[in-house]
Tab-separated table of C-alpha atoms and ligand atoms in Angstrom:
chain	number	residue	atom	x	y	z
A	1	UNK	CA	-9.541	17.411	-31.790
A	2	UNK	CA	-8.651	19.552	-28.751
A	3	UNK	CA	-11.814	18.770	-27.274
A	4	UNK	CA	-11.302	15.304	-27.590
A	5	UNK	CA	-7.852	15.204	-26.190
A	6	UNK	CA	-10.075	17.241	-22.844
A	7	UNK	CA	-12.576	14.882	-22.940
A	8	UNK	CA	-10.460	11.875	-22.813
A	9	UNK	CA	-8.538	13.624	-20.129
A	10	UNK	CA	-11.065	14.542	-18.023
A	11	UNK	CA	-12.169	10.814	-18.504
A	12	UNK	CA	-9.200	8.506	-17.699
A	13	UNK	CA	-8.318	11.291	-14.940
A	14	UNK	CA	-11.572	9.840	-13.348
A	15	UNK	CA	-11.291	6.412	-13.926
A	16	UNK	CA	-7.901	6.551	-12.183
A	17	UNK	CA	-8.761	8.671	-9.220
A	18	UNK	CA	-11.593	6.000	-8.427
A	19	UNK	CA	-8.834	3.133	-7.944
A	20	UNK	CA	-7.070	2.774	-4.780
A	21	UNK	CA	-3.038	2.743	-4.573
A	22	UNK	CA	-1.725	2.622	-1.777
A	23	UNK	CA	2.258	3.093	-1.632
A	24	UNK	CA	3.066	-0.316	-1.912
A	25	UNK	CA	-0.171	-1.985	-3.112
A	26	UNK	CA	-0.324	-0.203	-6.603
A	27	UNK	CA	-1.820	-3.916	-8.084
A	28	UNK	CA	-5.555	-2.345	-9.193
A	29	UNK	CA	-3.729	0.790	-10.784
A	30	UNK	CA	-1.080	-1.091	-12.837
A	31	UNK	CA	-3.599	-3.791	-13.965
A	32	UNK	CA	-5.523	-0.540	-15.074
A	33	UNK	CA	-2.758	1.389	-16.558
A	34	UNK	CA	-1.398	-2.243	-18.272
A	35	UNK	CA	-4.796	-2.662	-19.831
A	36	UNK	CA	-5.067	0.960	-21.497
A	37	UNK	CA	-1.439	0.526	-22.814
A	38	UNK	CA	-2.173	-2.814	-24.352
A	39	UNK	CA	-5.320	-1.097	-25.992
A	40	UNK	CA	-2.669	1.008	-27.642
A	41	UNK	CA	-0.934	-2.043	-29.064
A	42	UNK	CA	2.379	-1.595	-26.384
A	43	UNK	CA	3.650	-4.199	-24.774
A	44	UNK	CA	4.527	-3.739	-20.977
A	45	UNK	CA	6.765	-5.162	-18.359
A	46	UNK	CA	7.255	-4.824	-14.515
A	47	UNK	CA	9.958	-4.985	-12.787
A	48	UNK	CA	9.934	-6.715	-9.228
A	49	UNK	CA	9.165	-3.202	-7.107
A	50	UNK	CA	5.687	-3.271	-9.249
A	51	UNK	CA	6.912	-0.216	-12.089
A	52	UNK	CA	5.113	-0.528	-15.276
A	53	UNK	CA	7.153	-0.060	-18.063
A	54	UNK	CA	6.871	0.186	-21.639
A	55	UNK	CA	8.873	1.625	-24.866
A	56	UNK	CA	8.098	3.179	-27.508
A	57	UNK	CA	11.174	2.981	-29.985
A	58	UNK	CA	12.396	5.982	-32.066
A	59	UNK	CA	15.696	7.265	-33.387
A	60	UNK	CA	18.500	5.288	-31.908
A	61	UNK	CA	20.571	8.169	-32.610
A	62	UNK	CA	18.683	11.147	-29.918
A	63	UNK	CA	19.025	10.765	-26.560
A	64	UNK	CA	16.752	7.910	-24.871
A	65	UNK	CA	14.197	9.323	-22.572
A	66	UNK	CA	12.372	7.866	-19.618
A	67	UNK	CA	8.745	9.994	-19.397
A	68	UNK	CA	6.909	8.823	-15.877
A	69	UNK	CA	4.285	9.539	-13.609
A	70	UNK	CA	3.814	7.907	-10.140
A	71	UNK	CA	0.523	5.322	-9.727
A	72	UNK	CA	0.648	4.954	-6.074
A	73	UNK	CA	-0.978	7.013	-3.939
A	74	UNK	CA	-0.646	8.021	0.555
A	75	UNK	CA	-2.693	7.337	2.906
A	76	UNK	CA	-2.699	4.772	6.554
A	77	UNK	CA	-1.946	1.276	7.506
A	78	UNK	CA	-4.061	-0.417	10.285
A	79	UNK	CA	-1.526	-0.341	13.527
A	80	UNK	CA	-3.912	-1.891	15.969
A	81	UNK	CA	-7.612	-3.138	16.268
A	82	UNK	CA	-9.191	-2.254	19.868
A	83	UNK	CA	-11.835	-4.771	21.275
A	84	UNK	CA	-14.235	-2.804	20.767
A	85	UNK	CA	-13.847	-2.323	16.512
A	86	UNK	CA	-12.188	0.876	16.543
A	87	UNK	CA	-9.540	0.624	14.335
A	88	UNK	CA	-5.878	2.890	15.421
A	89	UNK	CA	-3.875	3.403	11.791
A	90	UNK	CA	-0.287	4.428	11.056
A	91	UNK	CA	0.628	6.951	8.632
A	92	UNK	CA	1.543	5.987	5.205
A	93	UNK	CA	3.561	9.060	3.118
A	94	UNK	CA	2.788	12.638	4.326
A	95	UNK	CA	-0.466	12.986	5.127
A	96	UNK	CA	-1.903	16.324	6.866
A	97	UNK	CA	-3.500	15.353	10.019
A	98	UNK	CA	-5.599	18.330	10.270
A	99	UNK	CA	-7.019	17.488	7.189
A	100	UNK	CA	-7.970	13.816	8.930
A	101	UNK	CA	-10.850	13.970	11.271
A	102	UNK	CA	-14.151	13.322	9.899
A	103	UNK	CA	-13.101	11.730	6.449
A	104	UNK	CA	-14.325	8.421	4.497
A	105	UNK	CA	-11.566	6.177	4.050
A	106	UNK	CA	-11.813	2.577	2.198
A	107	UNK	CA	-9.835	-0.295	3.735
A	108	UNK	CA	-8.412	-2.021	0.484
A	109	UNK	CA	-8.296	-5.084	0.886
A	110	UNK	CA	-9.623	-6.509	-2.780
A	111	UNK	CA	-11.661	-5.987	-5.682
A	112	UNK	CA	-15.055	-6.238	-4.576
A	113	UNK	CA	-14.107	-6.583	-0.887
A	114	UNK	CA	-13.237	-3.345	0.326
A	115	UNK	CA	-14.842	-1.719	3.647
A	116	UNK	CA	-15.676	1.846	3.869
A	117	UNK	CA	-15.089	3.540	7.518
A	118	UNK	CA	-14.977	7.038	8.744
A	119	UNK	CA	-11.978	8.832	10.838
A	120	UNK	CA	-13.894	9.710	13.782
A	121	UNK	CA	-14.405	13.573	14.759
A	122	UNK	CA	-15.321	13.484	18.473
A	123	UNK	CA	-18.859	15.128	19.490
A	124	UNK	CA	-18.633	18.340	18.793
A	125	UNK	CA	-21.360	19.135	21.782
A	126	UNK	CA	-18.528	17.152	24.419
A	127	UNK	CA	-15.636	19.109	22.631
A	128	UNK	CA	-14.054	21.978	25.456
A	129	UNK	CA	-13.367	25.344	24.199
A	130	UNK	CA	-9.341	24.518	24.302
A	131	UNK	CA	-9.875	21.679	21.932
A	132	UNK	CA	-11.854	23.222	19.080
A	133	UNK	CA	-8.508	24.609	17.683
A	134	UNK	CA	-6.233	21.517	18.215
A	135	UNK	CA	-5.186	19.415	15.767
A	136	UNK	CA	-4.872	15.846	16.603
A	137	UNK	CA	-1.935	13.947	16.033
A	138	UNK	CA	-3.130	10.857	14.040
A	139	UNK	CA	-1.956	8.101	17.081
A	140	UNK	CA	-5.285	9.812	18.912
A	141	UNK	CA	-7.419	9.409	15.958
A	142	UNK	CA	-9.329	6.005	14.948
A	143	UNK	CA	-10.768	4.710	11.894
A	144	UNK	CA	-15.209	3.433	12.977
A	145	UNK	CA	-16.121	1.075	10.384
A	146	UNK	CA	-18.906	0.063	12.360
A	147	UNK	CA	-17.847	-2.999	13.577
A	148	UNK	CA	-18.311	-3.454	17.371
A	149	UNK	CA	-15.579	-6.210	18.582
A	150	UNK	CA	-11.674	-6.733	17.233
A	151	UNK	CA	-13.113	-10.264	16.125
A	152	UNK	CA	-15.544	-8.712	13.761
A	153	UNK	CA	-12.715	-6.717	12.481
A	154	UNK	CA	-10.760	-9.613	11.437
A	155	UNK	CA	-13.775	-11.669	10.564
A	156	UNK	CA	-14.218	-8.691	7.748
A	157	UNK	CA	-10.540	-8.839	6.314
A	158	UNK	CA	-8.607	-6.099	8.177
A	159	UNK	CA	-5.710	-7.457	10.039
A	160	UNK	CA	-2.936	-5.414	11.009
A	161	UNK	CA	-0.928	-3.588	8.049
A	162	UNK	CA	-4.066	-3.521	5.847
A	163	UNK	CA	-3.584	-0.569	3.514
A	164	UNK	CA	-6.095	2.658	3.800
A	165	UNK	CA	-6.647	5.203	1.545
A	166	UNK	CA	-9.005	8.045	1.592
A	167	UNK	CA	-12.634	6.435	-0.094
A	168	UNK	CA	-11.903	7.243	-3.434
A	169	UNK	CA	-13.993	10.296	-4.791
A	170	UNK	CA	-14.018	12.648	-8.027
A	171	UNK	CA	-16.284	15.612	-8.145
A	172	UNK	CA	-16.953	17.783	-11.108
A	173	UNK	CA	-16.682	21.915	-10.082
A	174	UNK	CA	-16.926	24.702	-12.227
A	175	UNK	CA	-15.685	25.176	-15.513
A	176	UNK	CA	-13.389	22.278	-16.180
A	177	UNK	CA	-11.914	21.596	-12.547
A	178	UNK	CA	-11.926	18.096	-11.097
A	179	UNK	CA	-11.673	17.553	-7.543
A	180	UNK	CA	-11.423	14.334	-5.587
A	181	UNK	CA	-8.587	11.753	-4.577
A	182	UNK	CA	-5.207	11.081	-5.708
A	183	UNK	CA	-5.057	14.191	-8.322
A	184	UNK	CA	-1.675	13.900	-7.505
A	185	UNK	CA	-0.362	11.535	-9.595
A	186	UNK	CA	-3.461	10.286	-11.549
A	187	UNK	CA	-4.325	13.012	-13.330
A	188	UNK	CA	-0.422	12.965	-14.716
A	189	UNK	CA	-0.787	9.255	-15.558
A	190	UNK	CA	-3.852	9.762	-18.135
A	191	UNK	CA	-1.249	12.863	-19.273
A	192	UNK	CA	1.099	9.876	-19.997
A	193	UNK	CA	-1.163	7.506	-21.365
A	194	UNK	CA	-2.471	10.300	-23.920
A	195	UNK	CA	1.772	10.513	-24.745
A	196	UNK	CA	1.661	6.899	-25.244
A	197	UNK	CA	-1.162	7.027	-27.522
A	198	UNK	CA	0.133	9.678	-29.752
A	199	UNK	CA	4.072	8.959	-29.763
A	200	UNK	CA	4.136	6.332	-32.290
A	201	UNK	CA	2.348	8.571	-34.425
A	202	UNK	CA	5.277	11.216	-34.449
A	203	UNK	CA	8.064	10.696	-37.165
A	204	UNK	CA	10.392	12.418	-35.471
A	205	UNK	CA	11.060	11.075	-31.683
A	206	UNK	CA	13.423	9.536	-29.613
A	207	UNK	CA	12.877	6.406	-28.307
A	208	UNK	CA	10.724	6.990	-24.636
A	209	UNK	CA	10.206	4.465	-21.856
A	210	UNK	CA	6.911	4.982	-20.454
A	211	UNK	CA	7.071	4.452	-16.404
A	212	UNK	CA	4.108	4.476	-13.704
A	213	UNK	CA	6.609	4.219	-10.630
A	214	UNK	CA	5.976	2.942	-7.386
A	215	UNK	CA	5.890	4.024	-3.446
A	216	UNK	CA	6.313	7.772	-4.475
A	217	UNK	CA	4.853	8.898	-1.709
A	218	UNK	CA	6.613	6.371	0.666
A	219	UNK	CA	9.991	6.770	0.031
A	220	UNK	CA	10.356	8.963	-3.840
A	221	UNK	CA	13.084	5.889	-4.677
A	222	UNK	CA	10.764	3.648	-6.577
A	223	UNK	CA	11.228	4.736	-9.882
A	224	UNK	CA	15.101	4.591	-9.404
A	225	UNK	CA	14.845	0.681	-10.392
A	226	UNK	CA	12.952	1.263	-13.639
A	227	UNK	CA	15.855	3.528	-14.212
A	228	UNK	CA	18.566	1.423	-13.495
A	229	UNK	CA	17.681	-0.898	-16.446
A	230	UNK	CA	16.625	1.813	-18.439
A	231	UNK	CA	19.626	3.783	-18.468
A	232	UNK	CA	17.339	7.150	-19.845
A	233	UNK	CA	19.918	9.863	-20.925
A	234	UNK	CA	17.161	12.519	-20.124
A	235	UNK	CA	14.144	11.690	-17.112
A	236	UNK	CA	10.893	13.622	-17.279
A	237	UNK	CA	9.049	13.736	-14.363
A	238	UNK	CA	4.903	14.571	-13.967
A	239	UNK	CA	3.513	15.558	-11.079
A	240	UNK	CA	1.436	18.392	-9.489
A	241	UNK	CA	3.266	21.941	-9.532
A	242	UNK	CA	1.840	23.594	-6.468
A	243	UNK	CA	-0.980	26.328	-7.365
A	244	UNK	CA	-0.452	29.757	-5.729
A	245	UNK	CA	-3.699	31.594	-6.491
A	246	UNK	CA	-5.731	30.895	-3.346
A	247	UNK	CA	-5.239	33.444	-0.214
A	248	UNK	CA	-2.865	31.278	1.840
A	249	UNK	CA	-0.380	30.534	-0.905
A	250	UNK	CA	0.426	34.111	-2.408
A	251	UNK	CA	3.347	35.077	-1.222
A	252	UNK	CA	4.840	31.063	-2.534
A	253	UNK	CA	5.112	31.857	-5.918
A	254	UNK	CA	3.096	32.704	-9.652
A	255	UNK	CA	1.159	29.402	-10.153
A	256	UNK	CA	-2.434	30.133	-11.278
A	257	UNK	CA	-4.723	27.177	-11.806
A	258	UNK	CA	-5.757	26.988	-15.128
A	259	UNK	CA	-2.837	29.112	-16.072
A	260	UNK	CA	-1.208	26.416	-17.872
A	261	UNK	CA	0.953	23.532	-17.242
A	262	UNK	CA	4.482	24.230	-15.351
A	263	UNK	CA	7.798	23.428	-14.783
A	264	UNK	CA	10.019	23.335	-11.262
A	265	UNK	CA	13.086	25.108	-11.355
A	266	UNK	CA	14.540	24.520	-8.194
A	267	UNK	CA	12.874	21.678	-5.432
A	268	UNK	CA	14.355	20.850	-2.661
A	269	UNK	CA	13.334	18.962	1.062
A	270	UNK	CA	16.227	19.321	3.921
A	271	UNK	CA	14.846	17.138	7.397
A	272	UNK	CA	16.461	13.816	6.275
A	273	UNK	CA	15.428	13.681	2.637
A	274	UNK	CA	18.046	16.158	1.877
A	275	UNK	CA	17.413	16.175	-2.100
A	276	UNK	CA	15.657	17.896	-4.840
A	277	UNK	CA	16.281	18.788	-8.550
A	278	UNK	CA	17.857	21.746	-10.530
A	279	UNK	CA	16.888	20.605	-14.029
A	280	UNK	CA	19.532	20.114	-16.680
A	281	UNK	CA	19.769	23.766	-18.716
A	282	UNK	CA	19.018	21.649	-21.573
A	283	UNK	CA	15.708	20.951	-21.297
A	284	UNK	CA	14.524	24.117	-19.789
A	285	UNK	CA	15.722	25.544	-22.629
A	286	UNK	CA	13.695	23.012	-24.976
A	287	UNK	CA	10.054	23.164	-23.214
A	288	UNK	CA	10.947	27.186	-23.190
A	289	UNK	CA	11.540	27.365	-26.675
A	290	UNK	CA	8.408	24.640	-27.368
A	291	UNK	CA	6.010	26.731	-25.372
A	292	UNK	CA	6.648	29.262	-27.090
A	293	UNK	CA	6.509	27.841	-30.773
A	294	UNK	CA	3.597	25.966	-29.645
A	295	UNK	CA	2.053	29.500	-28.301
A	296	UNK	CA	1.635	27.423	-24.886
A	297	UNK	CA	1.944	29.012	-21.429
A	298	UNK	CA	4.559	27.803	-19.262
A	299	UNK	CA	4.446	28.850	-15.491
A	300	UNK	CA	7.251	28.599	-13.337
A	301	UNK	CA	7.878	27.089	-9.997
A	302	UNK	CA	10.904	27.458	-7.297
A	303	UNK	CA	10.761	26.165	-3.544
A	304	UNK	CA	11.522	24.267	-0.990
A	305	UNK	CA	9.310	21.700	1.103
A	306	UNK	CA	8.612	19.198	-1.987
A	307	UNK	CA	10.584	16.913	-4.146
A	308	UNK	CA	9.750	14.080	-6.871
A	309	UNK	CA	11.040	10.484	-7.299
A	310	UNK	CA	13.005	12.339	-10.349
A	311	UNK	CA	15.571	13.714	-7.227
A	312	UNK	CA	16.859	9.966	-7.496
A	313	UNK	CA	16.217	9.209	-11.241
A	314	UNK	CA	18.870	12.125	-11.591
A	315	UNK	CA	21.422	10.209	-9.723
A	316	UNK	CA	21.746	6.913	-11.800
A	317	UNK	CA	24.501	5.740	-13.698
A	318	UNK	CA	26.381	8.902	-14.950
A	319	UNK	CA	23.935	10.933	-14.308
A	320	UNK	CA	20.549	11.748	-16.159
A	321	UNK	CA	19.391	15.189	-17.630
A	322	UNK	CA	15.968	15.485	-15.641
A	323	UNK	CA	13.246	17.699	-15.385
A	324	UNK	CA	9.791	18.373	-13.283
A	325	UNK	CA	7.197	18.747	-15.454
A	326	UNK	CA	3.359	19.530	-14.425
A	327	UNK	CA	0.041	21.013	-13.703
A	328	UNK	CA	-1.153	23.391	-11.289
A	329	UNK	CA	-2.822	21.790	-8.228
A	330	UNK	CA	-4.488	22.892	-4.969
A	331	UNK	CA	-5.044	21.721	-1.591
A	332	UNK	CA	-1.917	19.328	-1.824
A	333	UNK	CA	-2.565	15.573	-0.139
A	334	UNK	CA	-5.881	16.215	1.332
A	335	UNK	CA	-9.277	14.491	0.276
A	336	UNK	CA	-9.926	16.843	-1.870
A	337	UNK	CA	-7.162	17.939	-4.423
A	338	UNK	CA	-7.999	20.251	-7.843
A	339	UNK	CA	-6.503	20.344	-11.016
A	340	UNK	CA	-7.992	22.249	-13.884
A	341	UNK	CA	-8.133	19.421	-17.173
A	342	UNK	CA	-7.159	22.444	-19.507
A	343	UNK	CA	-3.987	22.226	-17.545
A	344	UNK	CA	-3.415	18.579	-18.392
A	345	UNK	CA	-4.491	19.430	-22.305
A	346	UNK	CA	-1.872	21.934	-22.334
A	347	UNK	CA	0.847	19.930	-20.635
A	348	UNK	CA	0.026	16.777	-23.306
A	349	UNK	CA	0.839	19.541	-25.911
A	350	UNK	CA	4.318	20.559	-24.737
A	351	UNK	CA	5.441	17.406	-24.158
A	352	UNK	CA	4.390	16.114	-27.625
A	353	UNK	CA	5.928	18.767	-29.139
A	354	UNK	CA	9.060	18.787	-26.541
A	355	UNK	CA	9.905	15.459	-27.452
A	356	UNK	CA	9.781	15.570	-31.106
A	357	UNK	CA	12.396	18.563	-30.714
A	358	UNK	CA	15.047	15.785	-29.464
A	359	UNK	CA	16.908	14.628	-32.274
A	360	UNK	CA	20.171	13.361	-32.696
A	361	UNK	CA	21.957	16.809	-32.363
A	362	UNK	CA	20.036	16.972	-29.067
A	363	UNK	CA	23.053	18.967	-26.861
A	364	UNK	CA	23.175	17.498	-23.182
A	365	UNK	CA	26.581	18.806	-22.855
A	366	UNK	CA	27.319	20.715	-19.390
A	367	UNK	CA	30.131	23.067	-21.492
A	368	UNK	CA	26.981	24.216	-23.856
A	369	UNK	CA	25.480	25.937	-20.835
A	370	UNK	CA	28.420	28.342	-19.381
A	371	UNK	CA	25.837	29.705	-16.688
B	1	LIG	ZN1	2.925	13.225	-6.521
């Protein structure tokens, strides 16, 4: 049973990585996620940002809960097409220009149409001594597709503001790690579709919207529409928790990959954004006290430099109880991101279990929680 839960994991996890999201252009990844939730027997909607939505009803009397995972994913937009085919890009979300140079990237411009390029790396033989450390800001790089006029360009379907992603890519490492594209959020939307496949199962539950939210990465306030009609009383959010176990992330914190999923307990960006999310007492308290009926690990996370669409769900109506759920996860917005699928096996089991702990006597009340 476990193993099937993995295997299905490691699967979908996959299947979604290989689809390209842009922020903004999420079409291939909600016709995707759509199709597995009407293989489930739910019926979806979407609202007119592009969120997916669908319910799965359960005691009217607990507290309604909105469970989501973003679908979209960063990456460039095509700012200008040279004559001579070189392609300049804008940046789309926060993308780490050292990690640029020398990547595949897929112009997505439709199913069955998409062109592959490469962000050139200049000659390393013509590079001076002073460059080799330099990190170029991403108005000096450009995408070579191959094409050798501006005409050709166009002739092949990229016009300016033509979405780019990194070319999709999973590969399979050691033990059961996954590395490859868009970890973050894919791998937590097959952790919801495995919720929405056991929910209706449960006989205890509250009801739960399912979301896959929209331009995450662009501007975190997609998923605030999907909760203005839902009115959730509690939001939980999926995404990557950053790992700590490699060399140049020690001193950030206790995440080990593979350690078991994790929850945020304090996130915060200042430069503009000037948001985050302390999560209600409430529900720390509940996946606490379900990891540890469940005999589940539950690492910890505190920092500042990263935030979640769930720093906005938090701020609807009167306010929602909210949370940061997720798995461990290196090498955060590059090519190549890794999650560990045991991670996302043990996450599916807290949540299942988390949920059917809220009943109607469910406590959200501030005064419960004197701290
Ligand atoms: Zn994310």
């Amino acid at each position: 049973m476990a193993d099937d839960l993995a295997t299905r994991l490691r699967n979908l996890t996959t299947e979604l990585m290989l689809i390209p999201g842009l922020s903004g252009y999420e079409g291939r990844v909600r016709k995707r996620l759509a199709a597995e939730l009407a293989g489930l027997g739910l019926a979806t909607r979407t609202d007119r940002l592009g969120n997916l939505i669908a319910t799965i009803e359960g005691d009217a009397g607990a507290p309604s809960v909105m469970l989501f995972a973003h679908m979209d994913q960063l990456g460039l937009v095509v700012r200008k097409i040279e004559a001579n085919g070189l392609v300049r890009v804008e940046r789309l979300g926060r993308v780490p220009e050292k990690a640029l140079p020398a990547q595949a990237v897929l112009f997505s411009i439709g199913e069955g149409r998409d062109i592959v390029g490469l962000i050139a790396n200049k000659s390393h033989h013509a590079t001076a001594p002073d460059e080799k450390y330099r990190v170029l800001p991403y108005a000096e790089l450009y995408i070579d597709a191959g094409f050798d006029s501006a005409a050709a360009v166009l002739a092949a379907g990229i016009d300016i503001g033509t979405p780019v992603v990194y070319r999709p890519q999973v590969l399979s490492l050691a033990g059961n790690r996954l590395a490859g594209t868009s970890v973050d959020d894919r791998a937590a939307c097959a952790v919801v579709l495995e919720i929405a496949r056991a929910l209706p199962g449960l006989r205890h539950k509250p009801t739960v919207h399912i979301v896959f939210s929209v331009l995450e990465e662009y501007n975190l306030r997609g998923a605030v529409t999907a909760a203005q009609m839902l009115v959730p009383d509690i939001a939980i959010q999926l995404d990557l928790i950053l790992a700590t176990d490699t060399p140049d992330m020690t001193a950030r914190g206790d995440v080990r990959l593979g350690g078991g999923p994790a929850m945020s307990l304090y996130s915060f960006h200042g430069r503009g954004t000037l948001n985050g999310t302390i999560p209600h007492p409430a529900l720390v308290e509940l996946f606490n006290t379900t990891a540890a009926a469940e005999h589940l690990t539950l690492q910890r996370s505190a920092h500042v430099g990263a935030l979640t669409d769930l720093s906005y769900v938090q701020l609807v109506g009167q306010g929602v109880a909210a949370i940061d759920l997720g798995f461990p996860m290196r090498y955060s917005h590059s090519a190549l991101e890794v999650c560990d699928i045991d991670d996302l096996a043990g996450l599916t089991r807290l949540l299942l279990a988390g949920l059917a702990r809220i009943g109607p006597d469910f406590n959200l009340d501030r005064d419960a929680f004197p701290q």
